[in-house]
Amino acid sequence: MKKSAFVTREQAEEITKAYPTPFHIYDERGIRENARRLKKAFSWNQGYKEFFAVKAAPNPFLMGILKEEGCGCDCSSYTELMLSDAAGVQGENIMFSSNETPAEEYALAAALGATINLDDITHIDFLEQTLGSLPKTLSCRFNPGGYFAMGTEIMDNPGDAKYGFTREQMFEGFRILKAKGVENFGIHAFLASNTVSNEYYPTLARQLFELAVELQRDTGAHVAFINLSGGIGIPYKPDQEANDIQVIGEGVRKVYEELLVPAGMGDVAIYTELGRFMTGPYGHLITKVIHEKHTHKEYLGVDACAVNLMRPAMYGAYHHITVLGKEEEACDHQYDVVGSLCENNDKFAIDRMLPKTEIGDYLAIHDTGAHGFSMGYNYNGKLRSAELLLREDGSVELIRRAETPRDYFATFDGFEVYDRLFPGERREAERENQG
Ligand SMILES: *Cc1c(COP(=O)(O)O)cnc(C)c1O
């Protein structure tokens, strides 16, 4: 499938008058339409709910859009909980799926009324000590170990993953929790990542539904929901076929009717915690070509770098690139598209075939709407970019400003040259000290 950008060269030129490159831009229409398709695909299930995995795109404006489409938030840290609260998503609309969780994070989750998803059996005591008593609803994360396979194909390696309870611990944990007064139980598992296959959820659902039936039968615990978590992937490469969420929803329904309904468990709610699938394709990193270098290879130097999008450097991940305004030109030139970090892996693309590209051209790097901006960092003193929202009416809104050097220096409390670097500005801390 041909991948096309949701921004044109003309739009990029207009936007950069107000907001210079690099920036991430998100497509509100795409996000909303996709969220509606997901909701429809699982509408057969009474209690269905998607909890957007905040780590994929931790921006309260985007979380607010998803909230309007009926989504809650899946959080796993203190500030993600705060973000969710700030976006108006509270109470049972928050799923707290954390691991190695600090006490203060459990305390905030409980204070916000979030549903807590325990990652380990030892956290039962830890949570009870932290909160004084256990909530009436709790979920446990399951890790079956071994390999996760679909047919003969190995998809991922849960046996190597730090997350979750073993099968035996699930039974023991449910018994303990039930004895301690927990009334509603959830089962959660995340066994494979970025699956571009309509079979992942139905295969996972079969494992979890079978487990749920046994757990309810053997422990007497009431299973209220089963959380299929994240892992539905997106086609980063043009030759990949996208998942069909309608087919996925129907696949889960079939297993539900085969396993849960006959066991008298037709009231179990299905939850998802998708991140990548919700926002991934609806974000671009827009960057400008500022240099051409001809040495042992042909390089395009751009004004973004790996701090703005880490996936290519970290995983060797493919991100499609469109040279805006040259969509119809032949891709007959081979380039490495590189940023300015003093790190040789700072390459958005290696040996990529693109149209002949010049200094001043805008590149749209695709599929940066999830695990893009959010994985950003400040290596080499580089700053985080702005995030923009392309509204459904075509207008563009700044939903996070770009960092400035002042932000970078803001945490060096007591550093004397601050006043010299940013004349006229004094830090909060100094003002308070001088009261
Ligand atoms: C990362 C994560 C998700 C979202 O994963 P995607 O691959 O982005 O769908 C959901 N749940 C938990 C617990 C996660 O850690």
Coordinates of C-alpha atoms and ligand atoms in Angstrom, one line a residue:
M1 CA 0.0 0.0 0.0
K2 CA 1.3 3.5 -0.8
K3 CA 1.8 5.5 2.3
S4 CA 0.9 9.1 1.9
A5 CA 1.4 12.0 4.3
F6 CA -1.6 13.9 5.8
V7 CA 0.3 17.2 5.4
T8 CA 1.2 18.8 2.1
R9 CA 4.2 20.9 1.2
E10 CA 2.0 24.0 1.1
Q11 CA 0.7 23.2 4.6
A12 CA 4.2 22.6 5.9
E13 CA 5.3 26.0 4.5
E14 CA 2.4 27.7 6.1
I15 CA 2.8 26.0 9.5
T16 CA 6.5 26.7 9.7
K17 CA 5.8 30.4 9.6
A18 CA 4.5 30.1 13.1
Y19 CA 6.2 26.9 14.3
P20 CA 9.7 26.1 13.0
T21 CA 10.8 22.5 12.2
P22 CA 11.2 20.0 13.7
F23 CA 7.8 19.2 15.2
H24 CA 5.4 16.3 15.6
I25 CA 2.0 16.9 14.1
Y26 CA -1.1 14.7 14.8
D27 CA -4.1 14.2 12.7
E28 CA -7.3 14.6 14.8
R29 CA -9.6 13.2 12.1
G30 CA -7.4 10.0 11.8
I31 CA -7.3 9.5 15.5
R32 CA -11.1 9.9 15.9
E33 CA -12.0 7.7 13.0
N34 CA -9.7 4.9 14.1
A35 CA -11.1 5.1 17.7
R36 CA -14.6 4.8 16.4
R37 CA -13.7 1.7 14.3
L38 CA -12.2 0.1 17.4
K39 CA -15.2 0.8 19.5
K40 CA -17.5 -0.6 16.8
A41 CA -15.4 -3.8 16.4
F42 CA -15.9 -4.6 20.1
S43 CA -19.5 -3.2 20.4
W44 CA -20.7 -6.8 20.8
N45 CA -19.3 -6.8 24.3
Q46 CA -21.4 -4.9 26.9
G47 CA -18.6 -3.7 29.1
Y48 CA -15.9 -3.1 26.4
K49 CA -13.5 -0.3 27.1
E50 CA -10.2 0.9 25.6
F51 CA -7.7 2.4 28.0
F52 CA -5.3 4.4 25.9
A53 CA -1.7 3.6 26.8
V54 CA -0.6 7.0 27.8
K55 CA 3.1 6.3 27.3
A56 CA 2.5 6.2 23.6
A57 CA 1.6 9.8 23.3
P58 CA 1.5 11.5 26.7
N59 CA -0.3 14.7 25.8
P60 CA -3.5 15.8 27.6
F61 CA -4.9 17.2 24.4
L62 CA -4.6 13.9 22.6
M63 CA -5.9 12.1 25.7
G64 CA -8.8 14.5 25.7
I65 CA -9.7 13.6 22.1
L66 CA -9.7 9.9 22.9
K67 CA -11.7 10.6 26.1
E68 CA -14.4 12.2 23.8
E69 CA -14.3 9.0 21.8
G70 CA -15.0 6.9 25.0
C71 CA -11.5 5.9 25.9
G72 CA -10.0 5.8 29.3
C73 CA -6.3 5.9 30.1
D74 CA -3.7 3.2 30.9
C75 CA -1.0 4.6 33.1
S76 CA 2.1 3.2 34.6
S77 CA 3.8 6.1 36.5
Y78 CA 3.1 9.0 38.8
T79 CA 3.1 11.7 36.1
E80 CA 1.1 9.6 33.7
L81 CA -1.5 9.4 36.4
M82 CA -1.3 13.2 36.8
L83 CA -1.7 13.6 33.1
S84 CA -4.7 11.4 33.0
D85 CA -6.3 13.4 35.9
A86 CA -5.4 16.6 34.1
A87 CA -7.1 15.3 30.9
G88 CA -10.3 14.7 32.9
V89 CA -9.9 10.9 33.0
Q90 CA -10.4 9.7 36.5
G91 CA -11.8 6.9 38.6
E92 CA -12.4 3.6 36.9
N93 CA -11.6 5.2 33.6
I94 CA -7.9 4.8 34.6
M95 CA -6.2 1.4 34.4
F96 CA -2.9 1.4 36.4
S97 CA -0.8 -1.3 34.7
S98 CA 2.6 -0.6 36.2
N99 CA 5.5 -2.8 37.3
E100 CA 8.1 -2.5 40.1
T101 CA 5.8 0.1 41.3
P102 CA 6.9 2.7 44.0
A103 CA 4.5 3.0 46.9
E104 CA 3.6 6.7 46.2
E105 CA 2.4 5.6 42.7
Y106 CA 0.1 3.0 44.1
A107 CA -1.1 5.7 46.6
L108 CA -1.9 8.2 43.9
A109 CA -3.6 5.5 41.7
A110 CA -5.8 4.6 44.6
A111 CA -6.6 8.2 45.4
L112 CA -7.7 8.8 41.8
G113 CA -9.9 5.7 42.0
A114 CA -7.9 3.9 39.3
T115 CA -8.2 0.1 38.7
I116 CA -4.9 -1.4 39.8
N117 CA -3.4 -4.1 37.8
L118 CA -0.8 -6.0 39.9
D119 CA 2.4 -7.2 38.2
D120 CA 3.5 -9.6 40.9
I121 CA 2.2 -11.7 43.7
T122 CA 4.4 -9.9 46.3
H123 CA 2.6 -6.7 45.4
I124 CA -0.5 -7.9 47.2
D125 CA 1.2 -7.3 50.6
F126 CA 3.0 -4.2 49.3
L127 CA -0.2 -2.7 48.1
E128 CA -2.1 -3.6 51.3
Q129 CA 0.7 -2.1 53.5
T130 CA 0.7 1.0 51.2
L131 CA -3.0 1.6 51.2
G132 CA -4.0 0.2 54.6
S133 CA -6.5 -2.1 52.9
L134 CA -7.1 -3.5 49.4
P135 CA -9.5 -2.1 46.8
K136 CA -12.7 -4.2 46.0
T137 CA -11.5 -4.5 42.4
L138 CA -8.1 -5.7 41.4
S139 CA -6.5 -7.2 38.4
C140 CA -3.5 -9.5 38.0
R141 CA -1.1 -9.6 35.1
F142 CA -0.4 -13.0 33.7
N143 CA 2.8 -14.3 32.1
P144 CA 2.6 -17.9 30.9
G145 CA 6.4 -18.1 30.2
G146 CA 7.8 -19.9 27.2
Y147 CA 7.2 -18.6 23.7
F148 CA 4.1 -17.0 22.4
A149 CA 3.3 -18.6 19.1
M150 CA 0.6 -18.3 16.5
G151 CA 0.4 -21.6 14.6
T152 CA 4.0 -22.4 14.0
E153 CA 5.2 -18.8 14.1
I154 CA 6.9 -17.6 17.2
M155 CA 5.8 -14.0 17.9
D156 CA 7.5 -13.1 21.1
N157 CA 9.2 -14.5 24.2
P158 CA 7.2 -14.0 27.4
G159 CA 9.5 -16.4 29.3
D160 CA 12.2 -13.7 29.0
A161 CA 9.9 -10.8 30.0
K162 CA 10.0 -9.3 33.5
Y163 CA 6.3 -8.9 33.7
G164 CA 3.5 -10.7 35.4
F165 CA 2.5 -13.7 37.6
T166 CA 3.2 -17.3 36.6
R167 CA 0.2 -19.6 36.1
E168 CA 0.5 -21.1 39.6
Q169 CA 0.8 -17.6 41.1
M170 CA -2.4 -16.5 39.4
F171 CA -4.3 -19.2 41.3
E172 CA -2.6 -18.5 44.5
G173 CA -2.9 -14.8 44.1
F174 CA -6.7 -15.0 43.4
R175 CA -7.2 -17.1 46.5
I176 CA -5.3 -14.7 48.7
L177 CA -7.1 -11.7 47.2
K178 CA -10.5 -13.3 47.6
A179 CA -9.7 -14.2 51.3
K180 CA -8.7 -10.5 51.8
G181 CA -12.1 -9.4 50.5
V182 CA -11.5 -8.5 46.9
E183 CA -14.8 -8.9 45.0
N184 CA -14.1 -8.2 41.3
F185 CA -11.1 -9.7 39.5
G186 CA -9.4 -8.8 36.3
I187 CA -6.9 -10.8 34.2
H188 CA -4.3 -9.0 32.1
A189 CA -1.6 -10.1 29.7
F190 CA 0.6 -8.5 27.1
L191 CA 2.4 -11.2 25.3
A192 CA 3.5 -9.8 21.9
S193 CA 4.3 -6.4 20.7
N194 CA 3.5 -4.6 17.4
T195 CA 1.7 -7.6 15.9
V196 CA 0.7 -6.9 12.3
S197 CA -1.7 -9.8 12.3
N198 CA -5.5 -10.2 12.8
E199 CA -4.8 -13.4 14.8
Y200 CA -2.9 -11.9 17.8
Y201 CA -5.9 -10.9 19.9
P202 CA -8.0 -14.0 19.2
T203 CA -5.0 -16.2 20.1
L204 CA -4.3 -14.3 23.3
A205 CA -8.0 -14.2 24.1
R206 CA -8.2 -18.0 23.9
Q207 CA -5.4 -18.4 26.4
L208 CA -6.8 -15.9 28.8
F209 CA -10.4 -17.1 28.5
E210 CA -9.4 -20.7 29.2
L211 CA -7.4 -19.4 32.2
A212 CA -10.4 -17.3 33.4
V213 CA -12.8 -20.2 33.3
E214 CA -10.4 -22.3 35.4
L215 CA -9.6 -19.5 37.8
Q216 CA -13.3 -18.8 38.5
R217 CA -14.1 -22.5 38.9
D218 CA -11.2 -23.3 41.2
T219 CA -11.0 -20.2 43.3
G220 CA -14.6 -19.0 43.2
A221 CA -13.3 -15.5 42.4
H222 CA -15.6 -13.4 40.2
V223 CA -13.8 -12.5 37.0
A224 CA -15.2 -9.1 36.0
F225 CA -13.0 -8.2 33.1
I226 CA -10.2 -9.6 30.9
N227 CA -7.7 -7.0 29.6
L228 CA -6.1 -7.9 26.3
S229 CA -3.7 -5.0 26.8
G230 CA -1.6 -3.6 23.9
G231 CA 0.3 -5.1 21.1
I232 CA -1.9 -4.5 18.0
G233 CA 0.6 -3.2 15.5
I234 CA 0.6 -0.9 12.6
P235 CA 2.2 -1.2 9.1
Y236 CA 5.3 0.9 9.3
K237 CA 6.4 -0.5 5.9
P238 CA 4.5 0.3 2.7
D239 CA 4.4 -3.5 1.8
Q240 CA 2.8 -4.5 5.1
E241 CA -1.0 -5.0 5.3
A242 CA -2.7 -3.2 8.1
N243 CA -4.7 -5.0 10.7
D244 CA -8.4 -5.1 10.2
I245 CA -9.8 -4.2 13.6
Q246 CA -13.3 -5.4 12.6
V247 CA -11.9 -8.9 11.9
I248 CA -9.9 -8.8 15.1
G249 CA -13.1 -7.9 17.1
E250 CA -15.0 -10.7 15.5
G251 CA -12.2 -13.1 16.1
V252 CA -12.3 -12.3 19.9
R253 CA -16.1 -12.6 19.9
K254 CA -15.9 -16.1 18.4
V255 CA -13.6 -17.3 21.2
Y256 CA -15.7 -15.5 23.8
E257 CA -18.8 -17.3 22.6
E258 CA -17.0 -20.6 22.5
L259 CA -15.4 -20.4 25.9
L260 CA -16.8 -17.8 28.2
V261 CA -20.5 -17.9 27.4
P262 CA -20.9 -21.7 27.9
A263 CA -19.1 -21.3 31.3
G264 CA -21.7 -18.8 32.4
M265 CA -19.2 -16.0 32.1
G266 CA -21.0 -14.0 29.4
D267 CA -20.9 -10.9 31.6
V268 CA -17.1 -10.5 31.5
A269 CA -16.1 -7.2 30.1
I270 CA -13.3 -7.0 27.5
Y271 CA -10.7 -4.3 28.0
T272 CA -7.9 -3.2 25.7
E273 CA -4.9 -0.9 26.5
L274 CA -3.8 0.0 23.0
G275 CA -1.2 2.7 22.4
R276 CA 0.5 2.2 19.1
F277 CA -2.7 1.3 17.3
M278 CA -4.5 4.4 18.6
T279 CA -2.1 7.2 17.6
G280 CA 0.9 5.7 15.7
P281 CA -0.2 6.3 12.1
Y282 CA -1.7 9.7 12.9
G283 CA 1.6 11.4 13.7
H284 CA 4.4 12.7 11.5
L285 CA 7.7 14.2 12.5
I286 CA 8.2 17.1 10.1
T287 CA 11.8 18.0 9.6
K288 CA 13.7 20.2 7.1
V289 CA 16.7 19.2 5.1
I290 CA 19.5 21.6 6.1
H291 CA 22.6 19.9 4.6
E292 CA 23.6 17.6 1.8
K293 CA 26.8 15.7 2.3
H294 CA 28.6 13.7 -0.4
T295 CA 31.4 11.4 1.0
H296 CA 31.5 7.7 1.1
K297 CA 27.7 7.8 1.0
E298 CA 25.1 10.4 0.1
Y299 CA 23.7 12.1 3.2
L300 CA 20.7 14.3 3.9
G301 CA 21.2 16.2 7.1
V302 CA 17.9 17.2 8.7
D303 CA 17.1 19.5 11.7
A304 CA 15.5 16.7 13.7
C305 CA 17.6 14.0 15.3
A306 CA 17.1 10.8 17.3
V307 CA 16.1 12.7 20.4
N308 CA 12.9 13.5 18.5
L309 CA 12.3 10.0 17.3
M310 CA 14.4 7.2 18.9
R311 CA 12.9 4.1 17.2
P312 CA 15.2 4.0 14.2
A313 CA 18.3 4.4 16.4
M314 CA 17.1 2.1 19.1
Y315 CA 15.5 -0.7 17.2
G316 CA 16.6 -0.2 13.7
A317 CA 12.9 0.5 13.1
Y318 CA 11.7 1.5 9.6
H319 CA 9.9 4.8 9.4
H320 CA 8.6 5.7 6.0
I321 CA 9.6 9.1 4.6
T322 CA 7.7 11.3 2.2
V323 CA 9.5 14.3 0.7
L324 CA 6.7 16.8 0.7
G325 CA 5.8 18.2 -2.7
K326 CA 7.7 15.4 -4.4
E327 CA 5.1 12.6 -3.8
E328 CA 4.7 11.8 -7.5
E329 CA 8.5 11.9 -8.4
A330 CA 10.4 8.7 -8.9
C331 CA 12.4 7.4 -5.9
D332 CA 15.7 7.1 -7.8
H333 CA 18.2 8.5 -5.4
Q334 CA 19.7 6.7 -2.4
Y335 CA 20.3 8.5 0.8
D336 CA 21.1 8.1 4.5
V337 CA 18.8 10.6 6.3
V338 CA 20.7 11.7 9.4
G339 CA 20.4 14.0 12.4
S340 CA 23.1 15.9 14.2
L341 CA 23.8 13.8 17.3
C342 CA 27.4 12.7 17.9
E343 CA 26.2 9.2 17.6
N344 CA 26.5 7.2 14.4
N345 CA 23.2 5.5 14.9
D346 CA 21.4 8.9 14.6
K347 CA 19.9 7.9 11.2
F348 CA 16.3 8.1 10.3
A349 CA 16.9 6.0 7.2
I350 CA 19.8 4.1 5.7
D351 CA 20.1 3.5 2.0
R352 CA 16.6 4.9 1.5
M353 CA 15.4 5.4 -2.1
L354 CA 13.8 8.9 -2.3
P355 CA 13.2 11.5 -5.0
K356 CA 16.1 13.8 -5.6
T357 CA 16.0 15.9 -2.5
E358 CA 17.4 19.3 -1.8
I359 CA 18.2 21.6 1.0
G360 CA 15.0 23.3 2.1
D361 CA 12.8 20.3 1.4
Y362 CA 10.5 19.2 4.1
L363 CA 10.4 15.5 5.1
A364 CA 7.4 13.8 6.7
I365 CA 8.6 10.9 8.8
H366 CA 5.6 8.7 9.1
D367 CA 4.0 6.8 12.0
T368 CA 5.5 8.9 14.8
G369 CA 2.2 9.3 16.7
A370 CA 3.0 6.6 19.2
H371 CA 6.3 6.0 21.0
G372 CA 7.7 8.9 19.1
F373 CA 7.9 12.2 21.0
S374 CA 7.3 10.3 24.2
M375 CA 10.6 8.4 23.9
G376 CA 12.4 11.7 23.5
Y377 CA 15.5 12.7 25.5
N378 CA 18.0 15.5 25.8
Y379 CA 21.3 13.9 24.7
N380 CA 23.9 16.3 23.3
G381 CA 21.8 19.1 24.9
K382 CA 19.2 18.7 22.2
L383 CA 15.7 19.9 23.0
R384 CA 12.3 18.4 22.7
S385 CA 10.3 19.6 19.8
A386 CA 6.8 21.1 19.7
E387 CA 3.7 19.0 19.2
L388 CA 1.0 20.3 16.9
L389 CA -2.5 19.2 16.3
L390 CA -4.1 19.3 12.8
R391 CA -7.7 19.9 13.6
E392 CA -10.6 18.4 11.7
D393 CA -11.3 21.8 10.2
G394 CA -7.7 22.1 8.9
S395 CA -6.5 24.5 11.5
V396 CA -3.3 23.8 13.4
E397 CA -3.0 24.1 17.2
L398 CA 0.1 24.1 19.3
I399 CA -0.5 21.4 21.9
R400 CA 3.0 21.5 23.4
R401 CA 5.6 24.2 22.8
A402 CA 9.1 23.3 21.9
E403 CA 11.7 23.3 24.7
T404 CA 14.0 26.2 25.0
P405 CA 17.5 26.3 26.5
R406 CA 15.8 27.8 29.6
D407 CA 13.9 24.5 30.1
Y408 CA 17.2 22.6 29.8
F409 CA 18.8 24.8 32.5
A410 CA 15.8 24.9 34.7
T411 CA 16.8 22.0 36.9
F412 CA 20.3 23.3 37.7
D413 CA 19.2 25.0 40.9
G414 CA 21.8 27.3 42.4
F415 CA 23.9 27.5 39.2
E416 CA 25.1 31.1 39.2
V417 CA 25.4 31.8 35.5
Y418 CA 21.6 31.4 35.1
D419 CA 21.1 35.1 35.3
R420 CA 23.8 35.7 32.8
L421 CA 22.4 33.2 30.3
F422 CA 18.8 34.3 30.7
P423 CA 19.0 38.0 31.7
G424 CA 15.9 39.4 33.4
E425 CA 14.6 36.0 34.3
R426 CA 14.9 34.6 37.8
R427 CA 14.0 31.2 38.8
E428 CA 11.0 30.4 41.0
A429 CA 13.4 29.0 43.6
E430 CA 15.5 32.1 43.9
R431 CA 12.4 34.3 44.2
E432 CA 11.1 32.2 47.0
N433 CA 14.5 32.1 48.8
Q434 CA 14.7 35.9 48.6
G435 CA 11.0 36.0 49.6
Ligands
LIG1 C1 3.2 -0.3 26.3 C2 2.0 -0.9 27.0 C3 0.8 -0.9 26.3 C4 0.6 -0.4 24.9 O1 1.3 -1.1 24.0 P1 1.2 -0.8 22.4 O2 2.1 -1.7 21.8 O3 1.5 0.6 22.2 O4 -0.2 -1.1 22.1 C5 -0.3 -1.4 27.0 N1 -0.2 -1.9 28.2 C6 0.9 -1.9 28.9 C7 1.0 -2.4 30.3 C8 2.1 -1.4 28.3 O5 3.3 -1.5 28.9

